[in-house]
C-alpha cells in the first residue's frame, strides 16, 4: 500500500538555525499539507499546497516558514530561524482529490535547543 | 467556544464494553467531519468519515447532529487494540478545506 514518507524521523537543532523537513507524498496525490503537533497538544494545520502554490495557510505559518515542491516527488517545509517553541512533531499529509481523505506521514520530531 | 471540543478523558473501560465519545464544533458552515485515531507518538490515521445520515463500520458507529453541532463515535465490543486517542476533525467549510482538530479523547481498554 502506498504511503507518505518523511525524513528525518528526528532532528535536533540549535535555536536560530535553519531546518528543512522532507516529505514524499503518495505518487498520484495532488494536494499536500503540513501540520504540527506540540507535545501533549492538538494537531494544528500549517499550510496546504496545490498546483505548485500555497492554497491556504494558518496564522502559525508566518514568514519564517516556507514550503517547496522542488521536483516531482519531494515536498519540503523550511523553518528559517528556529525558535524553542518550534519544537514539535511535524506531519506531512497528501490526498488525491480535494474532497477525499488525507494520508499522514509518520512525522518528524523536531527539537530546538 | 473552542472550534472543536472533546472531553480529553481518559475513558478507562474493560474489554467488551461499549463506549461513546462526543465532539462539539462551533462553525455552522462546516461540511465535512471525521474521526481519526492516533496512537502514542504516531501519526493520525483516518478511522471513518461522518455522514449526515450516520454510518457504521464494523464495531464503530458515527453520528452527526447538525442542529446541535456535535458528532459522536460509538465503539462496541471494545478490544485492547482500541486503546488510543480519538481525534474529532472538522473542516472549516465556507469554501475552506482546512481541517480543525480536537485535542482528542483518550481511550484505555483493559483486560
XYZ file of C-alpha atoms in Angstrom:
224
model
C 0.000 0.000 0.000
C 1.472 3.403 -0.940
C 2.334 5.667 1.954
C 3.624 9.126 2.758
C 7.228 9.109 3.940
C 9.110 11.759 5.899
C 12.757 12.372 6.671
C 14.411 12.710 9.039
C 12.407 10.952 11.730
C 14.127 13.082 14.401
C 16.056 16.327 14.186
C 17.814 18.269 16.908
C 18.910 21.796 16.115
C 20.137 24.933 17.827
C 17.901 27.964 18.153
C 18.354 30.278 15.197
C 19.368 27.538 12.787
C 17.515 26.686 9.603
C 15.908 23.277 9.208
C 14.370 21.568 6.216
C 11.879 18.807 6.756
C 11.261 16.496 3.837
C 8.214 14.587 2.714
C 7.470 12.283 -0.187
C 3.709 12.282 -0.738
C 1.841 9.394 -2.342
C 2.707 9.495 -6.025
C -0.663 10.290 -7.646
C -1.720 12.773 -4.980
C -2.192 16.419 -5.846
C -2.827 18.141 -2.509
C -0.145 18.426 0.130
C -0.197 19.602 3.716
C 1.992 20.319 6.696
C 0.786 20.096 10.281
C 2.490 20.349 13.618
C 1.695 18.852 16.992
C 3.362 20.240 20.070
C 3.779 17.546 22.715
C 0.517 16.981 24.550
C -1.426 19.361 22.347
C -3.699 19.100 19.339
C -2.694 18.728 15.724
C -2.521 22.159 14.078
C -2.790 22.928 10.381
C 0.109 24.930 8.938
C -0.279 25.066 5.161
C -1.832 23.417 2.136
C -0.235 23.289 -1.300
C -1.734 22.577 -4.689
C -0.612 23.173 -8.262
C 2.766 24.459 -7.104
C 1.430 27.142 -4.849
C 0.113 27.663 -1.354
C -3.674 27.373 -1.314
C -4.318 28.049 2.381
C -2.201 28.769 5.420
C -2.789 29.329 9.103
C -1.651 32.188 11.305
C 1.125 29.922 12.599
C 2.668 29.822 9.111
C 4.488 33.151 9.300
C 7.464 34.493 7.343
C 9.903 32.099 8.945
C 8.160 29.165 7.264
C 8.222 28.260 3.594
C 7.242 25.256 1.516
C 8.510 23.973 -1.753
C 7.988 21.154 -4.172
C 11.439 21.180 -5.768
C 10.827 18.174 -8.010
C 8.029 15.781 -8.864
C 8.250 13.827 -5.642
C 9.510 15.845 -2.673
C 7.578 18.382 -0.617
C 9.614 20.344 1.906
C 8.972 22.591 4.876
C 11.714 25.066 5.733
C 11.945 26.882 9.032
C 14.379 29.736 8.536
C 15.422 30.607 12.068
C 14.143 28.113 14.572
C 12.795 29.104 17.951
C 12.412 26.993 21.064
C 8.645 26.952 20.545
C 9.063 25.323 17.129
C 9.831 22.076 18.943
C 7.056 19.738 17.861
C 6.158 16.789 15.698
C 5.688 17.884 12.101
C 3.373 15.795 9.941
C 3.094 15.876 6.184
C -0.105 14.682 4.527
C -1.377 14.266 0.999
C -4.542 13.447 -0.857
C -5.576 12.822 -4.425
C -8.703 14.966 -4.661
C -9.830 17.913 -2.539
C -12.819 16.115 -1.082
C -11.017 12.869 -0.326
C -9.397 11.868 2.905
C -5.798 12.691 3.534
C -2.999 10.324 4.464
C -0.424 11.335 7.034
C 3.251 10.563 7.083
C 4.923 9.238 10.249
C 6.183 12.679 11.226
C 9.494 14.373 12.013
C 10.147 15.121 15.639
C 11.965 18.466 15.838
C 13.736 19.550 18.991
C 15.113 23.084 19.164
C 17.669 23.678 21.900
C -16.386 28.354 22.474
C -13.484 26.318 21.111
C -13.669 25.430 17.421
C -13.660 21.694 18.094
C -14.115 20.464 21.617
C -13.700 16.993 23.042
C -13.658 15.507 26.508
C -9.988 14.534 26.945
C -10.834 11.536 29.135
C -9.241 9.137 29.728
C -12.064 6.692 29.309
C -10.983 3.537 31.066
C -13.156 0.558 30.053
C -12.951 -3.239 30.205
C -12.692 -5.374 27.098
C -16.078 -5.935 25.541
C -17.558 -2.688 26.802
C -19.364 -0.146 24.671
C -18.010 3.388 24.841
C -19.152 6.622 23.243
C -17.330 9.877 22.582
C -18.836 13.207 21.683
C -17.364 16.200 19.954
C -18.852 19.667 19.503
C -17.913 22.184 16.836
C -18.546 25.893 16.646
C -18.629 26.652 12.918
C -22.075 26.035 11.464
C -20.616 26.277 7.942
C -18.591 23.089 8.453
C -19.500 20.387 5.976
C -17.002 17.572 6.484
C -16.446 15.590 9.644
C -14.075 12.785 10.528
C -12.855 10.616 13.338
C -9.138 9.853 13.383
C -7.236 7.572 15.670
C -3.790 8.482 16.984
C -1.545 6.094 18.818
C 1.111 7.477 21.144
C 3.764 9.424 19.207
C 2.361 8.257 15.865
C 0.570 9.953 13.027
C -3.225 10.351 12.932
C -4.973 7.694 10.883
C -8.460 8.029 9.492
C -10.944 5.874 11.342
C -14.064 6.978 9.496
C -15.765 9.885 7.837
C -19.048 11.018 9.362
C -22.053 11.340 7.093
C -25.289 13.196 7.721
C -27.311 10.016 7.937
C -24.845 8.355 10.278
C -22.630 5.493 9.287
C -21.271 2.264 10.629
C -18.057 0.380 10.024
C -17.929 -2.880 11.898
C -17.859 -2.098 15.617
C -17.718 1.643 15.011
C -20.707 3.921 14.507
C -20.526 7.638 13.809
C -23.398 10.097 14.057
C -23.766 13.747 13.109
C -26.220 16.190 14.648
C -26.041 19.412 12.650
C -28.690 21.217 14.663
C -26.728 20.787 17.882
C -23.358 20.841 16.127
C -21.940 17.679 17.531
C -20.671 14.380 16.252
C -20.317 11.128 18.115
C -18.373 7.906 17.881
C -19.627 4.671 19.384
C -17.313 1.709 19.809
C -18.934 -1.639 20.573
C -17.203 -4.709 21.965
C -14.003 -2.804 22.822
C -10.706 -4.558 22.149
C -7.372 -3.959 23.844
C -6.120 -2.703 20.489
C -8.710 0.080 20.519
C -6.639 1.856 23.174
C -5.615 5.136 21.540
C -6.549 8.792 21.315
C -9.569 9.527 19.123
C -9.447 12.828 17.278
C -12.510 14.669 16.073
C -11.749 16.613 12.881
C -13.998 19.208 11.291
C -13.301 21.065 8.060
C -13.849 24.804 8.307
C -16.313 24.922 5.425
C -17.348 28.037 3.579
C -15.007 27.122 0.732
C -12.130 26.205 3.044
C -10.965 22.644 3.444
C -8.717 23.439 6.378
C -9.234 20.730 8.988
C -9.547 21.696 12.619
C -8.568 19.012 15.072
C -9.898 18.476 18.546
C -7.420 17.682 21.285
C -8.602 14.109 21.303
C -10.227 11.709 23.722
C -8.016 9.095 25.292
C -9.377 5.547 25.493
C -7.793 2.823 27.594
C -9.233 -0.669 27.219
C -8.094 -3.034 29.958
C -8.394 -6.830 30.259
